[in-house]
Structure formats: C-alpha cells, structure tokens
Tab-separated table of C-alpha atoms in Angstrom:
chain	number	residue	atom	x	y	z
A	58	MET	CA	-26.268	27.614	25.859
A	59	GLN	CA	-22.622	27.018	25.002
A	60	PRO	CA	-21.735	23.996	22.870
A	61	LEU	CA	-19.951	21.108	24.508
A	62	PRO	CA	-16.176	20.862	23.907
A	63	GLU	CA	-16.717	17.788	21.766
A	64	GLU	CA	-19.290	19.615	19.630
A	65	ALA	CA	-16.896	22.535	19.296
A	66	ARG	CA	-14.165	20.193	18.057
A	67	ARG	CA	-16.606	18.633	15.609
A	68	GLU	CA	-17.542	22.066	14.248
A	69	ALA	CA	-13.865	23.011	13.946
A	70	ALA	CA	-13.209	19.803	12.012
A	71	GLU	CA	-16.060	20.616	9.633
A	72	ASP	CA	-14.666	24.116	9.075
A	73	ALA	CA	-11.268	22.600	8.175
A	74	GLN	CA	-12.752	20.427	5.426
A	75	TRP	CA	-12.106	21.236	1.772
A	76	SER	CA	-14.614	23.198	-0.219
A	77	ARG	CA	-15.969	21.610	-3.396
A	78	PRO	CA	-13.386	23.281	-5.726
A	79	GLU	CA	-10.539	22.447	-3.334
A	80	CYS	CA	-11.706	18.838	-3.107
A	81	GLN	CA	-11.770	18.536	-6.898
A	82	VAL	CA	-8.241	19.920	-7.258
A	83	TRP	CA	-6.828	17.702	-4.515
A	84	THR	CA	-8.651	14.628	-5.851
A	85	GLY	CA	-7.080	15.062	-9.280
A	86	THR	CA	-3.671	15.743	-7.750
A	87	LEU	CA	-3.790	12.695	-5.484
A	88	LEU	CA	-5.068	10.545	-8.361
A	89	LEU	CA	-1.934	11.487	-10.296
A	90	GLY	CA	0.189	10.897	-7.196
A	91	THR	CA	-1.197	7.393	-6.755
A	92	CYS	CA	-0.579	6.719	-10.437
A	93	LEU	CA	3.073	7.762	-10.065
A	94	LEU	CA	3.376	5.719	-6.879
A	95	TYR	CA	2.538	2.578	-8.854
A	96	CYS	CA	4.670	3.668	-11.805
A	97	ALA	CA	7.690	3.667	-9.484
A	98	ARG	CA	6.588	0.453	-7.762
A	99	VAL	CA	6.070	-1.515	-10.987
A	100	SER	CA	9.256	-0.292	-12.677
A	101	MET	CA	11.378	-3.064	-11.161
A	102	PRO	CA	9.020	-5.948	-12.124
A	103	VAL	CA	8.845	-4.598	-15.694
A	104	CYS	CA	12.649	-4.430	-15.926
A	105	ALA	CA	13.453	-7.564	-13.888
A	106	ALA	CA	14.034	-9.842	-16.897
A	107	ALA	CA	16.317	-7.358	-18.686
A	108	MET	CA	18.256	-6.601	-15.493
A	109	SER	CA	18.683	-10.313	-14.797
A	110	GLN	CA	20.311	-10.729	-18.205
A	111	ASP	CA	22.647	-7.770	-17.670
A	112	PHE	CA	23.701	-8.728	-14.132
A	113	GLY	CA	23.486	-12.521	-14.422
A	114	TRP	CA	20.771	-13.028	-11.792
A	115	ASN	CA	19.026	-16.357	-11.495
A	116	LYS	CA	15.359	-16.749	-10.542
A	117	LYS	CA	16.134	-16.888	-6.834
A	118	GLU	CA	18.224	-13.695	-6.909
A	119	ALA	CA	15.623	-11.875	-8.988
A	120	GLY	CA	12.978	-12.996	-6.490
A	121	VAL	CA	15.014	-11.521	-3.635
A	122	VAL	CA	15.135	-8.140	-5.377
A	123	LEU	CA	11.415	-8.165	-6.198
A	124	SER	CA	10.288	-9.247	-2.724
A	125	SER	CA	12.595	-6.806	-0.898
A	126	PHE	CA	10.131	-3.990	-1.608
A	127	PHE	CA	7.615	-5.528	0.796
A	128	TRP	CA	10.230	-5.851	3.533
A	129	GLY	CA	10.305	-2.092	3.807
A	130	TYR	CA	6.670	-1.571	2.868
A	131	CYS	CA	5.402	-3.465	5.911
A	132	LEU	CA	7.482	-1.450	8.391
A	133	THR	CA	6.227	2.113	7.846
A	134	GLN	CA	2.451	1.689	7.546
A	135	VAL	CA	1.652	2.555	11.163
A	136	VAL	CA	4.299	5.287	11.282
A	137	GLY	CA	2.910	6.922	8.140
A	138	GLY	CA	-0.644	6.899	9.461
A	139	HIS	CA	0.404	8.295	12.822
A	140	LEU	CA	2.419	11.092	11.200
A	141	GLY	CA	-0.500	11.889	8.902
A	142	ASP	CA	-2.842	12.205	11.888
A	143	ARG	CA	-0.431	14.554	13.644
A	144	ILE	CA	1.193	16.839	11.043
A	145	GLY	CA	-1.116	16.398	8.038
A	146	GLY	CA	-1.281	13.641	5.446
A	147	GLU	CA	-0.476	15.957	2.528
A	148	LYS	CA	2.882	16.891	4.068
A	149	VAL	CA	3.802	13.254	4.721
A	150	ILE	CA	2.901	12.335	1.130
A	151	LEU	CA	4.929	15.186	-0.346
A	152	LEU	CA	8.051	14.481	1.720
A	153	SER	CA	7.970	10.753	1.011
A	154	ALA	CA	7.251	11.233	-2.719
A	155	SER	CA	10.260	13.514	-3.109
A	156	ALA	CA	12.464	10.824	-1.554
A	157	TRP	CA	11.126	7.796	-3.455
A	158	GLY	CA	11.113	9.782	-6.725
A	159	PHE	CA	14.798	10.603	-6.270
A	160	ILE	CA	15.715	7.001	-5.386
A	161	THR	CA	13.786	5.646	-8.387
A	162	ALA	CA	15.475	8.046	-10.793
A	163	ALA	CA	18.882	7.222	-9.269
A	164	THR	CA	18.442	3.429	-9.447
A	165	PRO	CA	20.448	3.022	-12.715
A	166	LEU	CA	23.290	5.016	-11.158
A	167	LEU	CA	23.241	2.886	-7.998
A	168	SER	CA	23.582	-0.267	-10.089
A	169	ARG	CA	26.892	0.992	-11.459
A	170	LEU	CA	28.525	1.999	-8.180
A	171	SER	CA	30.161	-1.383	-7.725
A	172	SER	CA	30.009	-4.979	-8.844
A	173	ALA	CA	27.616	-5.835	-5.982
A	174	HIS	CA	24.563	-5.197	-8.136
A	175	LEU	CA	22.312	-7.492	-6.157
A	176	ALA	CA	23.066	-5.805	-2.828
A	177	PHE	CA	22.579	-2.267	-4.149
A	178	MET	CA	19.338	-3.088	-5.977
A	179	THR	CA	17.958	-4.896	-2.926
A	180	PHE	CA	18.854	-1.940	-0.727
A	181	SER	CA	17.194	0.551	-3.102
A	182	ARG	CA	14.001	-1.514	-3.200
A	183	ILE	CA	13.874	-1.726	0.591
A	184	LEU	CA	14.227	2.070	0.786
A	185	THR	CA	11.512	2.518	-1.828
A	186	GLY	CA	9.207	0.245	0.156
A	187	LEU	CA	9.925	2.132	3.372
A	188	LEU	CA	9.064	5.456	1.729
A	189	GLN	CA	5.991	4.257	-0.169
A	190	GLY	CA	4.635	2.468	2.892
A	191	VAL	CA	3.507	5.783	4.405
A	192	TYR	CA	1.459	6.832	1.372
A	193	PHE	CA	-1.911	5.114	1.786
A	194	PRO	CA	-2.137	5.514	5.594
A	195	ALA	CA	-1.315	9.227	5.209
A	196	LEU	CA	-3.841	9.452	2.366
A	197	THR	CA	-6.513	7.863	4.556
A	198	SER	CA	-5.755	10.314	7.345
A	199	LEU	CA	-5.924	13.261	4.941
A	200	LEU	CA	-9.260	12.286	3.388
A	201	SER	CA	-10.857	11.485	6.755
A	202	GLN	CA	-10.055	15.026	7.941
A	203	LYS	CA	-10.681	17.018	4.753
A	204	VAL	CA	-13.528	15.265	2.900
A	205	ARG	CA	-17.152	15.167	3.975
A	206	GLU	CA	-18.530	11.752	4.882
A	207	SER	CA	-21.040	11.854	2.033
A	208	GLU	CA	-18.198	12.245	-0.511
A	209	ARG	CA	-15.474	10.041	0.967
A	210	ALA	CA	-16.239	6.863	-0.968
A	211	PHE	CA	-16.140	8.486	-4.409
A	212	THR	CA	-13.052	10.526	-3.531
A	213	TYR	CA	-11.170	7.509	-2.188
A	214	SER	CA	-12.250	5.323	-5.117
A	215	THR	CA	-11.160	7.972	-7.616
A	216	VAL	CA	-7.768	8.364	-5.978
A	217	GLY	CA	-7.437	4.592	-5.632
A	218	ALA	CA	-8.045	4.171	-9.379
A	219	GLY	CA	-4.598	5.667	-9.847
A	220	SER	CA	-3.102	2.313	-8.826
A	221	GLN	CA	-4.637	0.594	-11.858
A	222	PHE	CA	-3.838	3.544	-14.107
A	223	GLY	CA	-0.218	3.601	-12.950
A	224	THR	CA	0.130	-0.125	-13.596
A	225	LEU	CA	-1.220	0.399	-17.120
A	226	VAL	CA	1.077	3.351	-17.834
A	227	THR	CA	4.207	1.518	-16.736
A	228	GLY	CA	3.151	-1.676	-18.488
A	229	ALA	CA	2.535	0.135	-21.797
A	230	VAL	CA	4.990	3.051	-21.857
A	231	GLY	CA	7.579	1.173	-19.813
A	232	SER	CA	7.586	-1.729	-22.267
A	233	LEU	CA	8.207	0.659	-25.177
A	234	LEU	CA	11.007	2.454	-23.345
A	235	LEU	CA	12.515	-0.903	-22.418
A	236	ASP	CA	12.618	-1.973	-26.071
A	237	TRP	CA	13.844	1.372	-27.421
A	238	TYR	CA	16.282	2.706	-24.806
A	239	GLY	CA	16.924	-0.081	-22.309
A	240	TRP	CA	15.819	-0.650	-18.723
A	241	PRO	CA	17.437	2.520	-17.199
A	242	SER	CA	14.999	4.700	-19.166
A	243	VAL	CA	12.029	3.176	-17.295
A	244	PHE	CA	13.426	4.301	-13.940
A	245	TYR	CA	14.308	7.752	-15.303
A	246	PHE	CA	10.742	8.072	-16.631
A	247	SER	CA	8.868	7.122	-13.445
A	248	GLY	CA	11.276	8.871	-11.064
A	249	GLY	CA	11.407	12.066	-13.121
A	250	LEU	CA	7.618	12.341	-13.375
A	251	THR	CA	7.336	11.870	-9.608
A	252	LEU	CA	9.760	14.726	-8.953
A	253	LEU	CA	7.806	16.973	-11.361
A	254	TRP	CA	4.608	16.131	-9.452
A	255	VAL	CA	6.314	17.019	-6.170
A	256	CYS	CA	7.338	20.403	-7.590
A	257	TYR	CA	3.760	21.094	-8.685
A	258	VAL	CA	2.274	20.237	-5.289
A	259	TYR	CA	4.921	22.273	-3.492
A	260	ARG	CA	4.466	25.381	-5.618
A	261	CYS	CA	0.706	25.321	-6.205
A	262	LEU	CA	-0.956	23.535	-3.266
A	263	LEU	CA	1.473	23.707	-0.373
A	264	GLY	CA	4.042	26.306	0.621
A	265	GLU	CA	7.499	26.498	2.067
A	266	LYS	CA	6.058	27.576	5.395
A	267	ASP	CA	3.959	24.407	5.720
A	268	LEU	CA	6.874	22.096	4.976
A	269	ILE	CA	9.284	23.929	7.261
A	270	LEU	CA	6.732	23.759	10.067
A	271	ALA	CA	6.226	20.024	9.481
A	272	LEU	CA	9.974	19.372	9.391
A	273	GLY	CA	10.397	21.398	12.564
A	274	VAL	CA	7.758	19.372	14.350
A	275	LEU	CA	9.420	16.149	13.233
A	276	ALA	CA	12.865	17.360	14.320
A	277	GLN	CA	11.676	18.466	17.761
A	278	GLY	CA	9.485	15.443	18.361
A	279	LEU	CA	5.719	15.159	18.127
A	280	PRO	CA	3.929	16.747	21.091
A	281	VAL	CA	1.395	14.472	22.728
A	282	SER	CA	-1.811	16.073	23.969
A	283	ARG	CA	-4.927	14.585	25.417
A	284	HIS	CA	-6.916	15.082	22.209
A	285	THR	CA	-4.236	13.795	19.777
A	286	LYS	CA	-3.182	10.741	21.759
A	287	VAL	CA	-4.182	7.506	20.043
A	288	PRO	CA	-6.668	5.557	22.208
A	289	TRP	CA	-4.945	2.199	21.688
A	290	ARG	CA	-6.799	0.257	24.351
A	291	GLN	CA	-10.166	1.729	23.458
A	292	LEU	CA	-9.758	0.940	19.743
A	293	PHE	CA	-8.653	-2.658	20.033
A	294	ARG	CA	-11.398	-3.574	22.487
A	295	LYS	CA	-14.019	-3.007	19.794
A	296	PRO	CA	-15.102	-5.972	17.628
A	297	SER	CA	-15.813	-3.578	14.759
A	298	VAL	CA	-12.142	-2.550	14.684
A	299	TRP	CA	-10.983	-6.158	14.476
A	300	ALA	CA	-13.594	-6.815	11.788
A	301	ALA	CA	-12.153	-3.939	9.751
A	302	ILE	CA	-8.584	-5.219	10.201
A	303	ILE	CA	-9.471	-8.803	9.227
A	304	SER	CA	-11.481	-7.617	6.218
A	305	GLN	CA	-8.621	-5.373	5.039
A	306	LEU	CA	-6.219	-8.292	5.553
A	307	SER	CA	-8.394	-10.564	3.410
A	308	ALA	CA	-8.831	-7.967	0.670
A	309	ALA	CA	-5.092	-7.268	0.447
A	310	CYS	CA	-4.148	-10.956	0.540
A	311	SER	CA	-6.600	-11.850	-2.242
A	312	PHE	CA	-5.433	-8.940	-4.375
A	313	PHE	CA	-1.734	-9.769	-4.006
A	314	ILE	CA	-2.335	-13.433	-4.870
A	315	LEU	CA	-4.166	-12.563	-8.077
A	316	LEU	CA	-1.724	-9.789	-8.958
A	317	SER	CA	1.262	-12.113	-8.570
A	318	TRP	CA	-0.040	-15.319	-10.152
A	319	LEU	CA	-2.486	-14.293	-12.895
A	320	PRO	CA	0.225	-13.545	-15.518
A	321	THR	CA	1.857	-16.937	-14.889
A	322	PHE	CA	-1.550	-18.641	-14.998
A	323	PHE	CA	-2.287	-17.222	-18.451
A	324	LYS	CA	1.191	-17.958	-19.801
A	325	GLU	CA	1.115	-21.591	-18.725
A	326	THR	CA	-2.554	-22.307	-19.456
A	327	PHE	CA	-2.729	-20.402	-22.760
A	328	PRO	CA	0.845	-20.337	-24.153
A	329	SER	CA	-0.143	-18.861	-27.512
A	330	SER	CA	-2.149	-15.964	-26.054
A	331	LYS	CA	-1.096	-12.342	-26.401
A	332	GLY	CA	0.475	-11.025	-23.215
A	333	TRP	CA	-0.853	-7.499	-23.621
A	334	VAL	CA	-4.440	-8.816	-23.504
A	335	PHE	CA	-4.383	-10.412	-20.056
A	336	ASN	CA	-1.957	-7.808	-18.670
A	337	VAL	CA	-4.005	-4.794	-19.780
A	338	VAL	CA	-7.703	-5.686	-20.064
A	339	PRO	CA	-8.337	-6.465	-16.336
A	340	TRP	CA	-6.816	-3.134	-15.313
A	341	LEU	CA	-8.798	-1.249	-17.946
A	342	VAL	CA	-11.954	-2.727	-16.433
A	343	ALA	CA	-10.820	-1.925	-12.886
A	344	ILE	CA	-10.574	1.842	-13.463
A	345	PRO	CA	-14.265	2.529	-14.319
A	346	ALA	CA	-15.315	-0.108	-11.774
A	347	SER	CA	-13.516	1.797	-9.013
A	348	LEU	CA	-15.121	5.097	-10.024
A	349	PHE	CA	-18.570	3.515	-10.286
A	350	SER	CA	-18.324	1.910	-6.846
A	351	GLY	CA	-17.491	5.223	-5.207
A	352	LEU	CA	-20.258	7.056	-7.054
A	353	LEU	CA	-22.815	4.402	-6.143
A	354	SER	CA	-21.761	4.312	-2.512
A	355	ASP	CA	-21.943	8.072	-2.042
A	356	ARG	CA	-25.300	8.228	-3.791
A	357	LEU	CA	-26.752	5.647	-1.410
A	358	ILE	CA	-25.182	7.386	1.601
A	359	ASN	CA	-26.519	10.785	0.523
A	360	GLN	CA	-30.011	9.373	0.188
A	361	GLY	CA	-29.695	7.863	3.632
A	362	ALA	CA	-28.313	11.059	5.130
A	363	SER	CA	-31.136	13.184	3.736
A	364	ALA	CA	-33.658	10.639	4.940
A	365	ARG	CA	-32.544	10.676	8.577
A	366	PRO	CA	-34.587	12.893	10.889
A	367	ARG	CA	-32.276	15.753	11.878
A	368	PRO	CA	-33.918	18.841	13.378
A	369	TRP	CA	-31.236	21.187	12.062
A	370	GLU	CA	-31.585	20.114	8.394
A	371	PRO	CA	-34.914	21.378	7.000
A	372	SER	CA	-35.771	20.765	3.376
A	373	LYS	CA	-37.098	24.306	2.988
A	374	CYS	CA	-36.080	27.136	5.276
A	375	THR	CA	-36.165	30.861	4.605
A	376	GLY	CA	-35.328	32.014	8.105
A	377	SER	CA	-32.723	31.213	10.720
A	378	TYR	CA	-32.643	29.343	13.990
A	379	THR	CA	-30.397	27.355	16.252
A	380	CYS	CA	-30.744	23.586	16.307
A	381	ALA	CA	-32.504	21.849	19.163
A	382	ARG	CA	-29.246	20.320	20.392
A	383	GLY	CA	-27.794	23.680	21.292
A	384	SER	CA	-25.267	24.124	18.477
A	385	ARG	CA	-24.351	27.710	17.757
A	386	ARG	CA	-25.092	27.383	14.074
A	387	CYS	CA	-27.723	25.676	11.965
A	388	ARG	CA	-26.243	23.207	9.498
A	389	GLY	CA	-29.293	23.372	7.295
A	390	CYS	CA	-29.508	27.161	6.992
A	391	PRO	CA	-26.685	29.509	5.937
A	392	THR	CA	-27.888	32.306	8.229
A	393	ALA	CA	-27.830	31.068	11.808
A	394	SER	CA	-29.375	33.090	14.629
A	395	PRO	CA	-29.919	32.496	18.336
A	396	ALA	CA	-33.647	31.858	17.901
A	397	ARG	CA	-34.689	28.584	19.534
A	398	PRO	CA	-37.422	26.227	18.351
A	399	SER	CA	-40.750	26.746	20.005
A	400	SER	CA	-40.708	23.354	21.714
A	401	PRO	CA	-38.808	20.093	21.299
A	402	ARG	CA	-42.123	18.251	21.657
A	403	SER	CA	-43.570	19.861	18.526
A	404	LEU	CA	-40.341	19.052	16.703
A	405	ARG	CA	-40.427	15.397	17.688
A	406	ALA	CA	-44.074	15.154	16.733
A	407	ALA	CA	-43.238	16.292	13.224
A	408	VAL	CA	-40.992	13.339	12.427
A	409	ARG	CA	-41.972	9.726	12.095
A	410	VAL	CA	-39.205	7.251	11.396
A	411	GLY	CA	-40.001	4.190	9.306
A	412	PRO	CA	-38.653	0.751	10.264
A	413	THR	CA	-35.348	-0.747	9.146
A	414	LEU	CA	-34.098	1.786	6.615
A	415	GLY	CA	-35.081	4.986	8.350
A	416	ALA	CA	-37.649	6.405	5.937
A	417	VAL	CA	-38.873	9.846	6.958
A	418	TRP	CA	-42.503	10.531	6.232
A	419	GLY	CA	-43.914	13.961	5.545
A	420	GLY	CA	-44.542	16.261	8.476
A	421	THR	CA	-44.332	19.896	9.525
A	422	ALA	CA	-42.906	21.484	12.652
A	423	GLN	CA	-43.343	25.032	13.844
A	424	MET	CA	-39.841	26.334	14.644
A	425	GLY	CA	-40.082	29.878	15.910
A	426	ARG	CA	-41.770	31.683	13.054
A	427	GLN	CA	-40.780	29.237	10.350
A	428	ASP	CA	-42.576	26.160	9.033
A	429	VAL	CA	-40.097	23.360	8.390
A	430	SER	CA	-41.229	20.417	6.253
A	431	TRP	CA	-39.768	17.028	5.456
A	432	SER	CA	-40.453	15.140	2.248
A	433	PRO	CA	-40.883	11.346	2.205
A	434	ARG	CA	-37.615	9.672	1.064
A	435	LEU	CA	-36.019	6.295	1.562
A	436	GLY	CA	-32.315	5.856	2.284
A	437	TYR	CA	-29.735	3.421	3.613
A	438	ARG	CA	-27.551	3.479	6.664
A	439	THR	CA	-23.836	3.954	6.159
A	440	ILE	CA	-22.941	0.513	7.500
A	441	THR	CA	-25.497	-1.106	5.165
A	442	VAL	CA	-23.796	0.464	2.159
A	443	ARG	CA	-20.321	-0.482	3.419
A	444	LYS	CA	-21.352	-4.123	3.832
A	445	PHE	CA	-22.929	-4.192	0.387
A	446	MET	CA	-19.682	-2.907	-1.130
A	447	GLN	CA	-17.713	-5.593	0.699
A	448	ALA	CA	-20.125	-8.260	-0.515
A	449	MET	CA	-19.242	-7.174	-4.034
A	450	GLY	CA	-15.521	-6.660	-3.403
A	451	LEU	CA	-14.884	-9.886	-1.484
A	452	GLY	CA	-17.892	-12.104	-2.200
A	453	LEU	CA	-18.769	-11.739	-5.870
A	454	SER	CA	-15.143	-11.194	-6.915
A	455	SER	CA	-14.141	-14.522	-5.337
A	456	VAL	CA	-16.921	-16.270	-7.293
A	457	PHE	CA	-15.355	-15.105	-10.559
A	458	ALA	CA	-11.924	-16.144	-9.246
A	459	LEU	CA	-13.284	-19.654	-8.674
A	460	CYS	CA	-14.599	-19.699	-12.242
A	461	LEU	CA	-11.041	-19.162	-13.500
A	462	GLY	CA	-10.072	-22.621	-12.307
A	463	HIS	CA	-12.933	-24.334	-14.149
A	464	THR	CA	-12.676	-23.033	-17.697
A	465	SER	CA	-10.488	-23.899	-20.659
A	466	SER	CA	-11.483	-20.918	-22.801
A	467	PHE	CA	-9.082	-17.989	-23.072
A	468	CYS	CA	-11.848	-15.454	-23.682
A	469	LYS	CA	-13.840	-16.643	-20.668
A	470	SER	CA	-10.705	-16.583	-18.517
A	471	VAL	CA	-10.032	-12.954	-19.474
A	472	VAL	CA	-13.651	-12.067	-18.678
A	473	PHE	CA	-13.529	-13.832	-15.296
A	474	ALA	CA	-10.157	-12.269	-14.393
A	475	SER	CA	-11.382	-8.794	-15.404
A	476	ALA	CA	-14.577	-9.211	-13.381
A	477	SER	CA	-12.676	-10.419	-10.315
A	478	ILE	CA	-10.084	-7.610	-10.441
A	479	GLY	CA	-12.733	-4.996	-11.235
A	480	LEU	CA	-15.027	-6.045	-8.399
A	481	GLN	CA	-12.140	-5.963	-5.935
A	482	THR	CA	-12.029	-2.181	-6.405
A	483	PHE	CA	-15.367	-2.048	-4.543
A	484	ASN	CA	-13.261	-2.539	-1.400
A	485	HIS	CA	-12.235	1.120	-1.770
A	486	SER	CA	-15.840	2.085	-1.027
A	487	GLY	CA	-16.235	-0.535	1.672
A	488	ILE	CA	-13.563	-1.366	4.195
A	489	SER	CA	-11.145	1.409	3.199
A	490	VAL	CA	-13.763	4.067	3.953
A	491	ASN	CA	-15.179	2.170	6.938
A	492	ILE	CA	-11.887	2.712	8.760
A	493	GLN	CA	-12.497	6.447	8.373
A	494	ASP	CA	-16.028	5.950	9.730
A	495	LEU	CA	-14.726	4.177	12.836
A	496	ALA	CA	-11.916	6.525	13.833
A	497	PRO	CA	-11.626	9.747	11.802
A	498	SER	CA	-9.359	11.307	14.450
A	499	CYS	CA	-6.771	8.527	14.033
A	500	ALA	CA	-7.794	6.942	10.729
A	501	GLY	CA	-4.226	6.991	9.417
A	502	PHE	CA	-2.932	5.013	12.374
A	503	LEU	CA	-5.738	2.448	12.183
A	504	PHE	CA	-5.378	2.043	8.412
A	505	GLY	CA	-1.634	1.600	8.910
A	506	VAL	CA	-2.254	-1.279	11.310
A	507	ALA	CA	-4.751	-2.907	8.936
A	508	ASN	CA	-2.577	-2.408	5.866
A	509	THR	CA	0.480	-3.816	7.647
A	510	ALA	CA	-1.483	-6.959	8.421
A	511	GLY	CA	-2.692	-7.033	4.817
A	512	ALA	CA	0.804	-6.666	3.356
A	513	LEU	CA	2.184	-9.438	5.568
A	514	ALA	CA	-0.761	-11.679	4.720
A	515	GLY	CA	-0.220	-10.905	1.040
A	516	VAL	CA	3.401	-12.065	1.176
A	517	VAL	CA	2.362	-15.264	2.975
A	518	GLY	CA	-0.548	-15.803	0.579
A	519	VAL	CA	1.661	-15.441	-2.521
A	520	CYS	CA	4.165	-17.947	-1.118
A	521	LEU	CA	1.375	-20.332	-0.121
A	522	GLY	CA	-0.093	-20.059	-3.611
A	523	GLY	CA	3.228	-21.094	-5.133
A	524	TYR	CA	3.456	-24.031	-2.730
A	525	LEU	CA	-0.059	-25.200	-3.670
A	526	ILE	CA	0.735	-25.021	-7.373
A	527	GLU	CA	3.950	-26.970	-6.858
A	528	THR	CA	2.367	-29.720	-4.758
A	529	THR	CA	-1.017	-30.129	-6.453
A	530	GLY	CA	-0.055	-29.213	-10.016
A	531	SER	CA	-3.412	-27.482	-10.405
A	532	TRP	CA	-4.314	-23.798	-10.605
A	533	THR	CA	-7.696	-24.518	-9.055
A	534	SER	CA	-6.078	-24.699	-5.604
A	535	VAL	CA	-4.830	-21.108	-5.925
A	536	PHE	CA	-8.262	-19.758	-6.766
A	537	ASP	CA	-9.776	-21.844	-3.962
A	538	LEU	CA	-7.318	-20.121	-1.624
A	539	VAL	CA	-8.475	-16.710	-2.876
A	540	ALA	CA	-12.106	-17.663	-2.261
A	541	ALA	CA	-11.381	-18.998	1.246
A	542	VAL	CA	-9.474	-15.888	2.314
A	543	SER	CA	-12.137	-13.580	0.856
A	544	SER	CA	-14.958	-15.500	2.551
A	545	LEU	CA	-13.227	-15.189	5.926
A	546	GLY	CA	-12.962	-11.413	5.639
A	547	LEU	CA	-16.483	-10.986	4.281
A	548	CYS	CA	-18.183	-13.081	6.965
A	549	THR	CA	-16.282	-11.304	9.734
A	550	PHE	CA	-17.255	-7.886	8.425
A	551	LEU	CA	-20.898	-8.800	7.851
A	552	VAL	CA	-21.238	-10.040	11.440
A	553	PHE	CA	-19.146	-7.518	13.397
A	554	GLY	CA	-18.760	-4.537	11.064
A	555	LYS	CA	-20.147	-1.176	12.186
A	556	ALA	CA	-19.878	2.477	11.181
A	557	GLN	CA	-20.144	3.848	14.704
A	558	ARG	CA	-17.250	6.007	15.887
A	559	VAL	CA	-15.010	4.243	18.397
A	560	ASP	CA	-12.299	6.888	18.878
A	561	LEU	CA	-14.379	9.053	21.227
A	562	SER	CA	-15.563	8.229	24.704
A	563	PRO	CA	-19.201	9.398	24.354
A	564	ALA	CA	-21.569	7.071	22.528
A	565	HIS	CA	-22.540	8.152	19.022
A	566	GLU	CA	-25.460	7.193	16.879
A	567	ASP	CA	-24.704	4.287	14.606
A	568	LEU	CA	-24.631	5.722	11.118
C-alpha cells in the first residue's frame, strides 16, 4: 500500500528536520543572533541623550528618531515570514543581518554626511527597522520546519532569551563605552559584532551555494506552486487563527508598554533609586524564566505525546513492522519492514484511552511475531500546555503589573516588575509556538501577520499610556491598561485557541 501524497510530504518534512547535534548548534547560533539583534536595536535608545546634546535635538525630535524604527519594523513582518517559508528562514536571517549590521556600524558616519542630522538618523532607523522586521517571522518559519514539535517550545524560548540578554549587554557594555569613548563606539560595537556573526554563519553553517541560490530565486521571482501557495482564505476563516493573532497582539502591546514606561515610572516614583537596579534586575530574571518555560512546556508535551495511543510507537520492540496506517516506515522502530500487524482489531483492543487527559493504560497487542506493550502514563494535550503558558504569560504577569500601581516600596516594585517581565517570557512557549502548531507550512507568514498587528498595537498602547499619565496624573492607569489588554488576549485564546493544523485541507487530530 503506497502512502498518500500528504503522508509522503509529512515524512519528507520529518527527514528535513535537524538532528540533535545540529539543533544544538543552530540554537546557540540563533540565540547569539537574537542577542545581537537587540544590541543593534537598543543602541539608539542608549545613545539618544548624548546624541541629543551633540546635535541639539529637543524631546520631540529625539522621539521622532526613536519611534522611526517601528515605522519600518511594521512593514516587513509578513514579507519576512513569506520569504522564510519559501527560500528558508536561515537565508533570510543571514541576508538581513548583514545589512542591518552594516547600517548600524555606519551610523556615526551617516551622522556626519551633512548638517541634516535628524533626517539621516531617522532614515537609518527606518532602514534598520525594515531589515530587522523580517527576523522573528523568518525565525518562526525556520524552527517550524527544522525542529520537532516536542522540542519547539524550549528551542524558541532559548532563542528568544537572546532579546533579554542583548538588552543587558547593550545596557551594561554600551553604558561603559558611552562614558569612555563616546556614543559612536556603541554603534561600532553592536554593528561590528553582528558582521562577525554573519561571517561565522556563512563560513560554518551555510555556504556560498545556498546564498547564491536564494539570491537567484529572489531575483527571478518566487515560483508559486500548489503546495507552497499560502491558503489565505482557509487560514482566516478559522477562529483559532484569529485567537492566535489577538493573543500575540495583546502580548506584544503589554510588553511594549512596560518596556517603554517602566524606567520613567521608577525615576519619577523613586528619584533616589539606582538606575542600574531597575534597568538590569528584571531582565536578569527574564532570561532563566524564558528557559524554564520552554523546558517545562516541552516536558509536558513529551509526556502527553508518549501517552497518546499510537500503533507505530511501541514502548518495547525488537523486531520490525509497518504501522497500521500504511506508512512505509515505523516511527517507533529503527528497522522498518513490510510486515503488517496481524489485525487492526487486536491492535485497537490493546489500547484503552482514559478520559480528559488521554492516559494510556497497560495492554499488549500481537503485531506479527512481536508483542508490543504500553505502560500506564499520564500526559497533557498540546493545546492544554499552550493555554497554561498563556495563563502565566498574560494572566499572572498582569496581576504583578497591577501590583506595581499599589505599592510605595522600591524593593517591592522591583520584585513586581521582575515577576511581570519574567512571566511574560512564558508567551514564547505559548502563543509563539502555537502559531507553528496551527500552520507549520506557512508559520512565517502567519507569525508576520500577528507580529505586525502586535507592533502596531504596541505603538498605539505606548502613546495611550502617555496620554493616560498626562490626563490622570497616576501610574495606576498605565498598569490597568496593561491588565486590560492582557485579559483580552488571554480570554480570547482560552476560548478559541486550538493546536489543530489549519493549513491543510484534510482534518487532523487535535493535538
């Protein structure tokens, strides 16, 4: 019995996934890449005060330069995800990193081209935003194609921890360089390290042939085939897709509000406090929190996966056979053969599925000449784990954000801010990975749509937060806004969120 075309494509996708050593190397490399992405992104905010003094910018002009990054960042999210789905996310990341690294390193030179400092700096930030906007959608596309489902959450959380690490590096090292050598050294530092990272990836992980092929495809235009065409109408008819988009929007909006206003909150509420405490401690907490959330999520998923009754995954097998669904190879045995099970009825009789969580109780099936046994274990469905992570990332984090507005203690405020920022990293193991669950064949495109909405909502949320502070004179209104936005995303995801694939026409089992 020949496998169906869809099963053949699924097997080909599994063969293209990274091995364990390859996954470890790429995870470390992408972690460093994400760190450098944020080093380049945060360089301008770190140097904004010094540059304002040199060029005579007022607050409004400095705000134009700082916000111009998001003008470009919002425009290339969907494009980056679509390119990642079509030519490979690693190629998109490498090409964009080489460009934004060069622009970052050349920023001090651009500022001296003419007396129009404001125009040149604004233009460079827009370009940087355009180039960095493709990174996370392309990363999502890459991990959805190369990493096994049972390892995606930890891999994505580890790579995502680079954002906090990069913010710490630029905040610490950048501040020293700023004091010792002036603001141009910060841009030379972050841009130069990015170009060194690009050289490493090019020489050690990718080759000239891969890049030339990708550039050739881009120059000639992307061919559209039946299997690579994005099912727009099919995707956006699904409530689970809209739940993922709204949840990503809420997570990004809440994060941007806290990221933008927390330093000002501490400076105005606790004027005598040390800046390095509230600028460093929350991000130090966020790094292990991100790693822990991914590890916990994958552990729960792996328990659930091993607990599900799958006829081709025996716990003990010394022989070889073909699974009952007709696949040419057995996923549970390294030596597949064309032997068929004696009868599907005896196989079904061997498995009893417990209610709710899918516990598999002990049983034995006679498959050909082999006895296959299952041990009693209890696990969780994928969507259950995703919703739990979102409850932590949006629900519990907003509770600590609310506490910030009702305390007058500096130590408690630092604890609440650290807890809120740290718990928000659980979104990496929730909605960010759920997008890969829904549409692994076009995860980059779908993440680009969701992240575009999130970036736009973040800009609006930051502006609305400033308006609330100005009109009410109270910081409590800002943290109430964070809680309201987070609650909207959490409730939507809890009601409509699913982990069932929506990018294929046949119905799949809800994971």
